PDB file of C-alpha atoms in Angstrom:
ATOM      1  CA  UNK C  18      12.746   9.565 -45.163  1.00  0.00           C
ATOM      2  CA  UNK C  19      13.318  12.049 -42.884  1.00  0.00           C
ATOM      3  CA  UNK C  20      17.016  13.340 -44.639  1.00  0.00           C
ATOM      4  CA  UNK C  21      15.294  13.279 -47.806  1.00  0.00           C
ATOM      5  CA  UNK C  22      12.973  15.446 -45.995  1.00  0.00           C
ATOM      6  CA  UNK C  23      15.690  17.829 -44.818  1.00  0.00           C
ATOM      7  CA  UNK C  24      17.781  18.251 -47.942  1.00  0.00           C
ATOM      8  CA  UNK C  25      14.390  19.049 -49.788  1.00  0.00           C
ATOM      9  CA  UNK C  26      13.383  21.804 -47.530  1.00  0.00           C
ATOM     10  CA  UNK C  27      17.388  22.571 -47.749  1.00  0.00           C
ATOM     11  CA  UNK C  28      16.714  23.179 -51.334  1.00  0.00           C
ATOM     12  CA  UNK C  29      14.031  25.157 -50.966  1.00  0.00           C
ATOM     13  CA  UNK C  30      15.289  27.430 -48.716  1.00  0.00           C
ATOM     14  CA  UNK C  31      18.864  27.873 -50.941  1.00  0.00           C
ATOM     15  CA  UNK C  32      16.366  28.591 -53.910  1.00  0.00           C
ATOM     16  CA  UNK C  33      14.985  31.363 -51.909  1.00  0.00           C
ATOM     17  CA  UNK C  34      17.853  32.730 -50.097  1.00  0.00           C
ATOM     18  CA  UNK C  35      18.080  35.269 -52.937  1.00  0.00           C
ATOM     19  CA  UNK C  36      14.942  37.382 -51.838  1.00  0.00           C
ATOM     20  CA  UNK C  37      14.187  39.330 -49.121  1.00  0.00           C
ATOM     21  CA  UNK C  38      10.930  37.979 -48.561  1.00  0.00           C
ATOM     22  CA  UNK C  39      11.963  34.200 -48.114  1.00  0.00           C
ATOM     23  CA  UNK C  40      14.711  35.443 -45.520  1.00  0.00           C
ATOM     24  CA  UNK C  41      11.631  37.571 -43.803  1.00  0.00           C
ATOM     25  CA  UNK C  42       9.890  34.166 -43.831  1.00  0.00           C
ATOM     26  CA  UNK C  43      12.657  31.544 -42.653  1.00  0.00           C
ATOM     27  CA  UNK C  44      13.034  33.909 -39.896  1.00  0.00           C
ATOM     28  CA  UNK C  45       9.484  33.290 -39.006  1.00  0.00           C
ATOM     29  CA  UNK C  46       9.254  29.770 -39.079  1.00  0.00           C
ATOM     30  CA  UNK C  47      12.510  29.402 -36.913  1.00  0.00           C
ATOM     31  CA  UNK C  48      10.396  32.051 -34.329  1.00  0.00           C
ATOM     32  CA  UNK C  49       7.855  29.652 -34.931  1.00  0.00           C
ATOM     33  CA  UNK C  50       9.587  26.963 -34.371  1.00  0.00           C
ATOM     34  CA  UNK C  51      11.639  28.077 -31.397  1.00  0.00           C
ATOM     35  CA  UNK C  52       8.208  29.099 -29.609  1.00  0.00           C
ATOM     36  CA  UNK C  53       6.849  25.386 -30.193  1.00  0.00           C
ATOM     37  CA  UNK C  54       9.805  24.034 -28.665  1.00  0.00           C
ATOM     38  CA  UNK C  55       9.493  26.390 -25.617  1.00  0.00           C
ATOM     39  CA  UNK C  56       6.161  25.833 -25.246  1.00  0.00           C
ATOM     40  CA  UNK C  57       6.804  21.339 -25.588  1.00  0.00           C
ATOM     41  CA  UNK C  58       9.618  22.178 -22.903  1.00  0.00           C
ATOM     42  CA  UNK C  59       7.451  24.179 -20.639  1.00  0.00           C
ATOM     43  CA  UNK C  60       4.326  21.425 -20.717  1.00  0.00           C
ATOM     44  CA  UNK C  61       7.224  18.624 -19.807  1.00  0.00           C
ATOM     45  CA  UNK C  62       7.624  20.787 -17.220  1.00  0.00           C
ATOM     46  CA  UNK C  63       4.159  21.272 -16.069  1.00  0.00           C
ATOM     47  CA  UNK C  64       3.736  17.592 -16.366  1.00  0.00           C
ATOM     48  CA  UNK C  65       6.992  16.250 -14.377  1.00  0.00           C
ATOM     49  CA  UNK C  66       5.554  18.297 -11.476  1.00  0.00           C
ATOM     50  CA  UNK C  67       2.182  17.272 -11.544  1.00  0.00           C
ATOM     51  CA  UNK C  68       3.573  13.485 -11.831  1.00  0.00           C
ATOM     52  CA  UNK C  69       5.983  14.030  -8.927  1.00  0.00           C
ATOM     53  CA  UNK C  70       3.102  15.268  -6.955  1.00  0.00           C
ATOM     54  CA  UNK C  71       1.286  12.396  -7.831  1.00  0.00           C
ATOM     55  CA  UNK C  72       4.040   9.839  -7.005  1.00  0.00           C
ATOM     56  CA  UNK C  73       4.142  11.748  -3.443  1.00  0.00           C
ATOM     57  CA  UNK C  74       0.484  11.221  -2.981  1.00  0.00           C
ATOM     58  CA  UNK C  75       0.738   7.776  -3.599  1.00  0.00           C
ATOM     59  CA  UNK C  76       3.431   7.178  -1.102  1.00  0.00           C
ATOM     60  CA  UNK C  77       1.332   9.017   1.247  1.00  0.00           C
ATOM     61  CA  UNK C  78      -1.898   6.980   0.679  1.00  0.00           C
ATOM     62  CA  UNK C  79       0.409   3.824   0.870  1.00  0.00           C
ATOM     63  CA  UNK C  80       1.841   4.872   4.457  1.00  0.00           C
ATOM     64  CA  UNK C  81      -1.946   5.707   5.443  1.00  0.00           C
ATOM     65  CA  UNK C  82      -3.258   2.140   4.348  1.00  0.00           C
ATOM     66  CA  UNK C  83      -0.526   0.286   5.931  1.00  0.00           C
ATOM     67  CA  UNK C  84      -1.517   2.149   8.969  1.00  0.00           C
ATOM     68  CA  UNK C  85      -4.898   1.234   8.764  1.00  0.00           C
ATOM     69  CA  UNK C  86      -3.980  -2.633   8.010  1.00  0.00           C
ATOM     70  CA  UNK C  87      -2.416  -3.044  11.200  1.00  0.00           C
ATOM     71  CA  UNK C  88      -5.492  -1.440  13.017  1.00  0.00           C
ATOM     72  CA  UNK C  89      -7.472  -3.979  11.384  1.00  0.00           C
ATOM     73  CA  UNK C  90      -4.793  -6.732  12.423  1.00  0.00           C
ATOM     74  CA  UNK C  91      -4.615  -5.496  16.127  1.00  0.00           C
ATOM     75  CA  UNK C  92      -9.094  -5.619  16.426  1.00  0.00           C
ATOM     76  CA  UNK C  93      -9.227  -8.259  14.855  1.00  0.00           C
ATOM     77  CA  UNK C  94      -6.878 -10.062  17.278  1.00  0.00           C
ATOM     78  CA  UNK C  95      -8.690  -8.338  20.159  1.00  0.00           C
ATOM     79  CA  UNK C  96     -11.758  -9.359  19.419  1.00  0.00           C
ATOM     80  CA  UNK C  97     -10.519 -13.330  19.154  1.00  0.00           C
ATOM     81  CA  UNK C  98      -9.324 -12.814  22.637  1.00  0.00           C
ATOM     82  CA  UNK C  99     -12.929 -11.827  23.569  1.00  0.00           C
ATOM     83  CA  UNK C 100     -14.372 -14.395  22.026  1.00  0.00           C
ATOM     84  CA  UNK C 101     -12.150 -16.485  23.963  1.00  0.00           C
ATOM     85  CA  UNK C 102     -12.977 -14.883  26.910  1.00  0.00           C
ATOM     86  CA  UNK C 103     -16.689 -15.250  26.073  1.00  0.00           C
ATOM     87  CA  UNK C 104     -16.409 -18.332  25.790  1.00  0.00           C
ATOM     88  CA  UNK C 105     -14.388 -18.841  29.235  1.00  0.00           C
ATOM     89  CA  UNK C 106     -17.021 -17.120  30.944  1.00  0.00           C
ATOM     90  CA  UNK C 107     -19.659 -18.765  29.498  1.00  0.00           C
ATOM     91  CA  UNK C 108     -18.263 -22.578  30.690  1.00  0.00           C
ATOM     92  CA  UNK C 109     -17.631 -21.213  34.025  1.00  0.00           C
ATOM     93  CA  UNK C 110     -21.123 -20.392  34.179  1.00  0.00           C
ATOM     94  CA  UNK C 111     -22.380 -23.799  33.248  1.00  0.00           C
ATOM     95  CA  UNK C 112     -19.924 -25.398  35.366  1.00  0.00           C
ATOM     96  CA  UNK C 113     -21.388 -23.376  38.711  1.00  0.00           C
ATOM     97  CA  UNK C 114     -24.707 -23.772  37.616  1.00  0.00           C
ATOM     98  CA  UNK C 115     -24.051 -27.343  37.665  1.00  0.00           C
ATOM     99  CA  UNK C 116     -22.207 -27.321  40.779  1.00  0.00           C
ATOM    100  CA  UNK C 117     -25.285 -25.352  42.156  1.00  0.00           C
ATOM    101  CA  UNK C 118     -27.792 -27.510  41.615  1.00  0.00           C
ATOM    102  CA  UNK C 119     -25.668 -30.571  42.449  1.00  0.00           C
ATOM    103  CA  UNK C 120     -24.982 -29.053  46.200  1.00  0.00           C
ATOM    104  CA  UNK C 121     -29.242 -28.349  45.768  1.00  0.00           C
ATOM    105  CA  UNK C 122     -29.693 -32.040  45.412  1.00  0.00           C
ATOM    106  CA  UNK C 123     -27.694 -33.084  48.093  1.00  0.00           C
ATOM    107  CA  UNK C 124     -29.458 -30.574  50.354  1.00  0.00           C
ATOM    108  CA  UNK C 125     -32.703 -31.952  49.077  1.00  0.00           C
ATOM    109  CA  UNK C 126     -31.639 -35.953  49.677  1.00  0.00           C
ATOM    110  CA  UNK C 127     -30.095 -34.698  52.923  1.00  0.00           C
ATOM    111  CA  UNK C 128     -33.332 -33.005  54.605  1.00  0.00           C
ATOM    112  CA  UNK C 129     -35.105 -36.478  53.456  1.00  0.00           C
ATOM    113  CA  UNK C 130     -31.981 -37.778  55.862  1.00  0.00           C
ATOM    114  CA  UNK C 131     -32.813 -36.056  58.319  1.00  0.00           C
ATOM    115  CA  UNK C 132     -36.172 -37.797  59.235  1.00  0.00           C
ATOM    116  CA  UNK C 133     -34.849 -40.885  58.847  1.00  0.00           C
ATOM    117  CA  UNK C 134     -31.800 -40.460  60.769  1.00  0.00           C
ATOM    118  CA  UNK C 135     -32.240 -38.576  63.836  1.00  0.00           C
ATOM    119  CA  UNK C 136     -28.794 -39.671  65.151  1.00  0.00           C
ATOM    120  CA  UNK C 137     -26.886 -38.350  62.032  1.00  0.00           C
ATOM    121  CA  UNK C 138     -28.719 -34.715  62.570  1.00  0.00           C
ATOM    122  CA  UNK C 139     -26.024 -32.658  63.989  1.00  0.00           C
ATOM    123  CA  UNK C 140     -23.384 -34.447  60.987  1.00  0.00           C
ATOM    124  CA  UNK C 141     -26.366 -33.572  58.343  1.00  0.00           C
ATOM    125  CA  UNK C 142     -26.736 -30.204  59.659  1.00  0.00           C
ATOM    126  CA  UNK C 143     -23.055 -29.300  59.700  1.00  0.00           C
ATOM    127  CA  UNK C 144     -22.979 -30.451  56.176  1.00  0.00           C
ATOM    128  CA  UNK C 145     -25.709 -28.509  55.039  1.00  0.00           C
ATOM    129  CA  UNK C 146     -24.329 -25.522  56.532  1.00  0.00           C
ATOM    130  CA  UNK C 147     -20.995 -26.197  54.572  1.00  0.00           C
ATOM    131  CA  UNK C 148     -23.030 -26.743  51.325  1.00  0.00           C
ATOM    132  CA  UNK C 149     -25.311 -23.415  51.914  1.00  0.00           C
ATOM    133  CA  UNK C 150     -21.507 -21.849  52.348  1.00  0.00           C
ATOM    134  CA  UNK C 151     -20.706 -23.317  49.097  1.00  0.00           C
ATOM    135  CA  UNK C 152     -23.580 -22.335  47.233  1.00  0.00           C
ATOM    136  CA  UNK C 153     -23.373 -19.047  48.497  1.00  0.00           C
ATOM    137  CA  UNK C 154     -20.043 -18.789  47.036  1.00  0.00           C
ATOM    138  CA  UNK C 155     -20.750 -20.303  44.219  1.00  0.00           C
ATOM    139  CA  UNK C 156     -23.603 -18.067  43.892  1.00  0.00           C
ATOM    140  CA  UNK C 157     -21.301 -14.819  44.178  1.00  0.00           C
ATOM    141  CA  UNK C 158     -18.530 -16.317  41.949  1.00  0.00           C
ATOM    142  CA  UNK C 159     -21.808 -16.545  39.346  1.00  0.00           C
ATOM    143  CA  UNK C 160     -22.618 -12.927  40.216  1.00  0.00           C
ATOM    144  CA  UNK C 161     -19.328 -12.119  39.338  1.00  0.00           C
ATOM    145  CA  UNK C 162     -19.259 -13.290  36.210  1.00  0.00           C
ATOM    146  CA  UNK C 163     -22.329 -12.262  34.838  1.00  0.00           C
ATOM    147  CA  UNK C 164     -20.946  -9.074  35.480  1.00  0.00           C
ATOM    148  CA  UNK C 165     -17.439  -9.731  33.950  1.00  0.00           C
ATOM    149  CA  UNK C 166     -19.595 -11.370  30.999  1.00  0.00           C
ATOM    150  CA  UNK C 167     -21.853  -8.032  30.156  1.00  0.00           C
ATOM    151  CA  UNK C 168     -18.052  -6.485  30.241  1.00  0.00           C
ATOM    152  CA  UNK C 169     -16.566  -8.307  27.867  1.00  0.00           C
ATOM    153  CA  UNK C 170     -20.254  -8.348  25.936  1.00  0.00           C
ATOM    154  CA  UNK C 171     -20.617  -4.445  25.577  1.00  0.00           C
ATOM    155  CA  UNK C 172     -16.269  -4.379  24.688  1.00  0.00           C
ATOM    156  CA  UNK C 173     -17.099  -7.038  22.087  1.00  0.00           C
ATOM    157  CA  UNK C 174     -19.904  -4.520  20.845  1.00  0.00           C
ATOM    158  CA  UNK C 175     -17.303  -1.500  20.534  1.00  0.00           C
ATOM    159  CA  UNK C 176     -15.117  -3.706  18.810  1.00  0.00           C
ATOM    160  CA  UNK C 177     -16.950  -5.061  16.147  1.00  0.00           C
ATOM    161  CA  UNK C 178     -17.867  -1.076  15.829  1.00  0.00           C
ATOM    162  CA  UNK C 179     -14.296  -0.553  15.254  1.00  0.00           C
ATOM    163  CA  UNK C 180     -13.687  -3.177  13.073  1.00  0.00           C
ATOM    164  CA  UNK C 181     -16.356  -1.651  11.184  1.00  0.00           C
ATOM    165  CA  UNK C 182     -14.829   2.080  11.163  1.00  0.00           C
ATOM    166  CA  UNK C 183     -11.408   0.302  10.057  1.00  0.00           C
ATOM    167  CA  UNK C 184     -12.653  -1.662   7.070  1.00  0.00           C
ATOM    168  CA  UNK C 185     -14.636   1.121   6.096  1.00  0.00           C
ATOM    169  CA  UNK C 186     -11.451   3.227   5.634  1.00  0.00           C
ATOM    170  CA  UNK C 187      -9.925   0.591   4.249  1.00  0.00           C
ATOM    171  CA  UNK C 188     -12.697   0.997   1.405  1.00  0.00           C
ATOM    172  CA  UNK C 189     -12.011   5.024   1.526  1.00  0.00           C
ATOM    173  CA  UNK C 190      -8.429   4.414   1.022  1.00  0.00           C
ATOM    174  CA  UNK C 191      -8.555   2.034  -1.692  1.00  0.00           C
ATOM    175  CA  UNK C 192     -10.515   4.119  -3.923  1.00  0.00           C
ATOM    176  CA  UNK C 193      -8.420   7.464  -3.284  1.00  0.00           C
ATOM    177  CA  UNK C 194      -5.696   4.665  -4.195  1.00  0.00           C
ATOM    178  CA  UNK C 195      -6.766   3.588  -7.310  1.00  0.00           C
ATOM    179  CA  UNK C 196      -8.061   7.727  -8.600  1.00  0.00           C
ATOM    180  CA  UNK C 197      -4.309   8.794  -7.750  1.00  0.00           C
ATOM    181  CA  UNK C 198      -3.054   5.823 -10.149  1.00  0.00           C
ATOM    182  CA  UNK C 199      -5.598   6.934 -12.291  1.00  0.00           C
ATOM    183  CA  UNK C 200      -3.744  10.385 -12.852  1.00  0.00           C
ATOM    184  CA  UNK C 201      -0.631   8.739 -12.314  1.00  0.00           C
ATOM    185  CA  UNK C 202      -0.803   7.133 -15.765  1.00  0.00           C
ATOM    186  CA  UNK C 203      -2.464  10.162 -17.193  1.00  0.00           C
ATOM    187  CA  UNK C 204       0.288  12.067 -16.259  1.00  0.00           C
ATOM    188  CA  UNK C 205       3.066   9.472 -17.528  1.00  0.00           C
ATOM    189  CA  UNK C 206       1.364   9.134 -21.120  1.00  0.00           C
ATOM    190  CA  UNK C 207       1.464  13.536 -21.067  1.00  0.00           C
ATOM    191  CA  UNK C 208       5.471  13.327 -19.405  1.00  0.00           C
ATOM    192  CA  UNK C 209       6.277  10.845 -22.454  1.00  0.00           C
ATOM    193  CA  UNK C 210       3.753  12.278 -25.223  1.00  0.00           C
ATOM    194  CA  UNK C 211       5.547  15.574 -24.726  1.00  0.00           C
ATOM    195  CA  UNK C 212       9.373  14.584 -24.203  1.00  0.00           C
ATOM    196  CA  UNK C 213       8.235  13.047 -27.723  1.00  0.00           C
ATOM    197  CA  UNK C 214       7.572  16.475 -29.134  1.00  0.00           C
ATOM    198  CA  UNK C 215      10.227  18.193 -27.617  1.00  0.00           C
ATOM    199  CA  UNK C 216      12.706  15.801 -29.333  1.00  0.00           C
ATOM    200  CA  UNK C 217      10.794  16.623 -32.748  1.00  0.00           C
ATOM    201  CA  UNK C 218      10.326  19.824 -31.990  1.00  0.00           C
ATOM    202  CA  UNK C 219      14.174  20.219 -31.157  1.00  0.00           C
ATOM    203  CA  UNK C 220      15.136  18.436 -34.362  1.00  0.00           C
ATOM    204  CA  UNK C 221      13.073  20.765 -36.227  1.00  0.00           C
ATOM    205  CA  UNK C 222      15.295  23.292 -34.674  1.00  0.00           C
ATOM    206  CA  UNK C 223      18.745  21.989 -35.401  1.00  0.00           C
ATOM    207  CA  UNK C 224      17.768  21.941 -38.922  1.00  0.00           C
ATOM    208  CA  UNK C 225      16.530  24.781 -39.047  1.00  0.00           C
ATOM    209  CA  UNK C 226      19.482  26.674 -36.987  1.00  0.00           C
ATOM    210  CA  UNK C 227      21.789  24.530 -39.795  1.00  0.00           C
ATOM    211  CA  UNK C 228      19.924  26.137 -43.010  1.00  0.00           C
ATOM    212  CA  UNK C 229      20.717  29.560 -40.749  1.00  0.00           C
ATOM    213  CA  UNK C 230      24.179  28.851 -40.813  1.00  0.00           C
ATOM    214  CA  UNK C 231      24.715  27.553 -44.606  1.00  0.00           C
ATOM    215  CA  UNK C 232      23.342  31.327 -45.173  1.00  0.00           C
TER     216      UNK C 232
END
């Protein structure tokens, strides 16, 4: 179709190669057709560039979200380990409350002891001392960790905060993500659309640049 094409316009233009006019007018469709194919090469151009640029922005947004991925990975992984540690704490507690109020009762059965057993006084007394020793230290190891327990409460506070700043520019990312591969295949359908027409429009020219030279 397209040779048929060709060898009519061939004949046309052989028809007309007598007159001055048709050679004024060949002459202006190959300007024509030489500025087309300027103008198809200088948008594939254009469009090359803007889809390298693209391709670079991607990369970059890639690197960025990686970045951000492991962020996420590392809070997250901190704030098991506080949980853990909350946890911890929070057994140790029970277990010296329990220890606190088990030395209590003894101190309460032992004054009851001491009424009863006059002879065993100076023992019961000795013990109590060691068990008011005991609960006193058990009483500062508790202080102690109700302190090291609002610690690790307010750092799992900033870290859920974190976890919160991460996944929200997580969200940011993904969406500048998915815009840039937007263009991207706006920019690959213009690249192809217009290697397309430079083809034609270079075809165009060979035939044209061949009826030039048959003259």
């Amino acid at each position: 179709m397209k040779f048929t094409k060709v060898m009519t316009t061939l004949t046309i233009m052989m028809s007309l190669s007598t007159t001055s006019l048709a050679q004024n007018s060949a002459k202006e469709g190959l300007d024509k057709i030489k500025g087309n194919l300027n103008n198809s090469k200088t948008n594939l151009q254009e469009y090359e560039k803007n889809l390298k640029t693209v391709d670079s922005n991607l990369v970059e947004v890639g690197k960025a979200k990686s970045q951000v991925e492991n962020q996420q990975k590392q809070v997250l992984q901190q704030a098991e380990e506080n949980n853990q540690a909350m946890i911890r704490v929070t057994g140790q507690e029970k277990e010296i409350q329990s220890l606190i109020a088990d030395e209590q009762s003894k101190l309460n059965q032992e004054n009851a002891k001491i009424q009863e057993l006059e002879a065993m006084i100076a023992k019961i007394r000795e013990n109590q001392k060691k068990r008011e020793l005991n609960v006193s230290d058990y009483q500062l190891q508790l202080n102690q960790l109700s302190e090291e327990k609002k610690i690790w409460s307010s750092r799992q506070s900033t870290l859920k905060e974190q976890n919160e700043q991460v996944n929200q520019k997580l969200r940011s990312l993904a969406s500048e993500e998915n815009e840039w591969k937007a263009k991207q295949r706006g920019y690959q359908g213009e690249v192809k659309r217009w290697g397309k027409e430079v083809e034609r429009q270079q075809k165009i020219s060979d035939s044209y640049n061949s009826l030039a030279e048959v003259k």
